[in-house]
Amino acid sequence: ARLTKCKYLAGDYLSLADLNHVSTTLCLGATPHASLFDAYPHVKAWWTDLLAKPSVQKVAALMKPSS
């Protein structure tokens, strides 16, 4: 419900509240349940916005399993 009123979890600015969810949300996105985001458009928009940030992209790259 929070993301229906604000762009980010703690308001209209990126904060530790959002960054705290990055690793967990990245892991969820790597499961068969990733399509859950489609049922929650505000969550999907929030996540898409976070993934566009270079710092989150760097974390995502570091979390990929090595081959």
PDB file of C-alpha atoms in Angstrom:
ATOM      1  CA  ALA A   1       0.000   0.000   0.000  1.00  0.00           C
ATOM      2  CA  ARG A   2       2.909   2.340   0.673  1.00  0.00           C
ATOM      3  CA  LEU A   3       4.064   2.346  -2.948  1.00  0.00           C
ATOM      4  CA  THR A   4       0.633   3.501  -4.132  1.00  0.00           C
ATOM      5  CA  LYS A   5       1.323   6.836  -2.431  1.00  0.00           C
ATOM      6  CA  CYS A   6       5.101   7.233  -2.738  1.00  0.00           C
ATOM      7  CA  LYS A   7       7.806   6.390  -5.244  1.00  0.00           C
ATOM      8  CA  TYR A   8       9.960   4.669  -2.645  1.00  0.00           C
ATOM      9  CA  LEU A   9       9.266   2.827   0.600  1.00  0.00           C
ATOM     10  CA  ALA A  10      10.090   5.732   2.919  1.00  0.00           C
ATOM     11  CA  GLY A  11       8.754   8.532   0.718  1.00  0.00           C
ATOM     12  CA  ASP A  12       9.684  10.167  -2.532  1.00  0.00           C
ATOM     13  CA  TYR A  13      13.405   9.590  -2.103  1.00  0.00           C
ATOM     14  CA  LEU A  14      15.592   6.494  -2.184  1.00  0.00           C
ATOM     15  CA  SER A  15      16.573   5.388   1.307  1.00  0.00           C
ATOM     16  CA  LEU A  16      17.995   2.512   3.293  1.00  0.00           C
ATOM     17  CA  ALA A  17      14.461   1.105   3.477  1.00  0.00           C
ATOM     18  CA  ASP A  18      14.601   0.432  -0.276  1.00  0.00           C
ATOM     19  CA  LEU A  19      18.203  -0.721  -0.366  1.00  0.00           C
ATOM     20  CA  ASN A  20      17.528  -3.189   2.436  1.00  0.00           C
ATOM     21  CA  HIS A  21      15.207  -5.096   0.076  1.00  0.00           C
ATOM     22  CA  VAL A  22      17.571  -5.293  -2.920  1.00  0.00           C
ATOM     23  CA  SER A  23      19.265  -8.622  -2.179  1.00  0.00           C
ATOM     24  CA  THR A  24      16.034 -10.391  -1.223  1.00  0.00           C
ATOM     25  CA  THR A  25      14.181  -9.041  -4.239  1.00  0.00           C
ATOM     26  CA  LEU A  26      17.040 -10.044  -6.539  1.00  0.00           C
ATOM     27  CA  CYS A  27      16.804 -13.581  -5.163  1.00  0.00           C
ATOM     28  CA  LEU A  28      13.027 -13.634  -5.656  1.00  0.00           C
ATOM     29  CA  GLY A  29      13.519 -12.468  -9.237  1.00  0.00           C
ATOM     30  CA  ALA A  30      15.713 -15.494  -9.897  1.00  0.00           C
ATOM     31  CA  THR A  31      12.962 -17.950  -8.925  1.00  0.00           C
ATOM     32  CA  PRO A  32       9.923 -19.245 -10.798  1.00  0.00           C
ATOM     33  CA  HIS A  33       7.889 -16.837  -8.644  1.00  0.00           C
ATOM     34  CA  ALA A  34       9.339 -13.726 -10.286  1.00  0.00           C
ATOM     35  CA  SER A  35       6.076 -13.252 -12.169  1.00  0.00           C
ATOM     36  CA  LEU A  36       4.475 -12.183  -8.875  1.00  0.00           C
ATOM     37  CA  PHE A  37       5.699  -8.680  -9.667  1.00  0.00           C
ATOM     38  CA  ASP A  38       3.220  -8.548 -12.547  1.00  0.00           C
ATOM     39  CA  ALA A  39       0.317  -8.729 -10.087  1.00  0.00           C
ATOM     40  CA  TYR A  40       1.596  -5.684  -8.188  1.00  0.00           C
ATOM     41  CA  PRO A  41       2.186  -2.803 -10.610  1.00  0.00           C
ATOM     42  CA  HIS A  42       3.458  -0.370  -7.969  1.00  0.00           C
ATOM     43  CA  VAL A  43       5.965  -2.896  -6.672  1.00  0.00           C
ATOM     44  CA  LYS A  44       7.018  -3.673 -10.228  1.00  0.00           C
ATOM     45  CA  ALA A  45       7.520   0.053 -10.970  1.00  0.00           C
ATOM     46  CA  TRP A  46       9.511   0.475  -7.744  1.00  0.00           C
ATOM     47  CA  TRP A  47      11.707  -2.511  -8.627  1.00  0.00           C
ATOM     48  CA  THR A  48      12.196  -1.406 -12.233  1.00  0.00           C
ATOM     49  CA  ASP A  49      13.286   2.013 -10.972  1.00  0.00           C
ATOM     50  CA  LEU A  50      15.749   0.468  -8.523  1.00  0.00           C
ATOM     51  CA  LEU A  51      17.203  -1.818 -11.195  1.00  0.00           C
ATOM     52  CA  ALA A  52      17.930   1.229 -13.353  1.00  0.00           C
ATOM     53  CA  LYS A  53      20.281   2.636 -10.698  1.00  0.00           C
ATOM     54  CA  PRO A  54      23.992   1.912 -11.310  1.00  0.00           C
ATOM     55  CA  SER A  55      24.579   1.035  -7.655  1.00  0.00           C
ATOM     56  CA  VAL A  56      21.843  -1.616  -7.710  1.00  0.00           C
ATOM     57  CA  GLN A  57      23.156  -2.959 -11.014  1.00  0.00           C
ATOM     58  CA  LYS A  58      26.573  -3.343  -9.394  1.00  0.00           C
ATOM     59  CA  VAL A  59      25.101  -5.283  -6.470  1.00  0.00           C
ATOM     60  CA  ALA A  60      23.112  -7.464  -8.879  1.00  0.00           C
ATOM     61  CA  ALA A  61      26.274  -8.271 -10.831  1.00  0.00           C
ATOM     62  CA  LEU A  62      28.095  -9.222  -7.628  1.00  0.00           C
ATOM     63  CA  MET A  63      25.255 -11.525  -6.573  1.00  0.00           C
ATOM     64  CA  LYS A  64      25.218 -13.600  -9.761  1.00  0.00           C
ATOM     65  CA  PRO A  65      26.493 -17.112  -9.088  1.00  0.00           C
ATOM     66  CA  SER A  66      29.886 -17.812 -10.566  1.00  0.00           C
ATOM     67  CA  SER A  67      30.136 -20.429 -13.306  1.00  0.00           C
TER      68      SER A  67
END
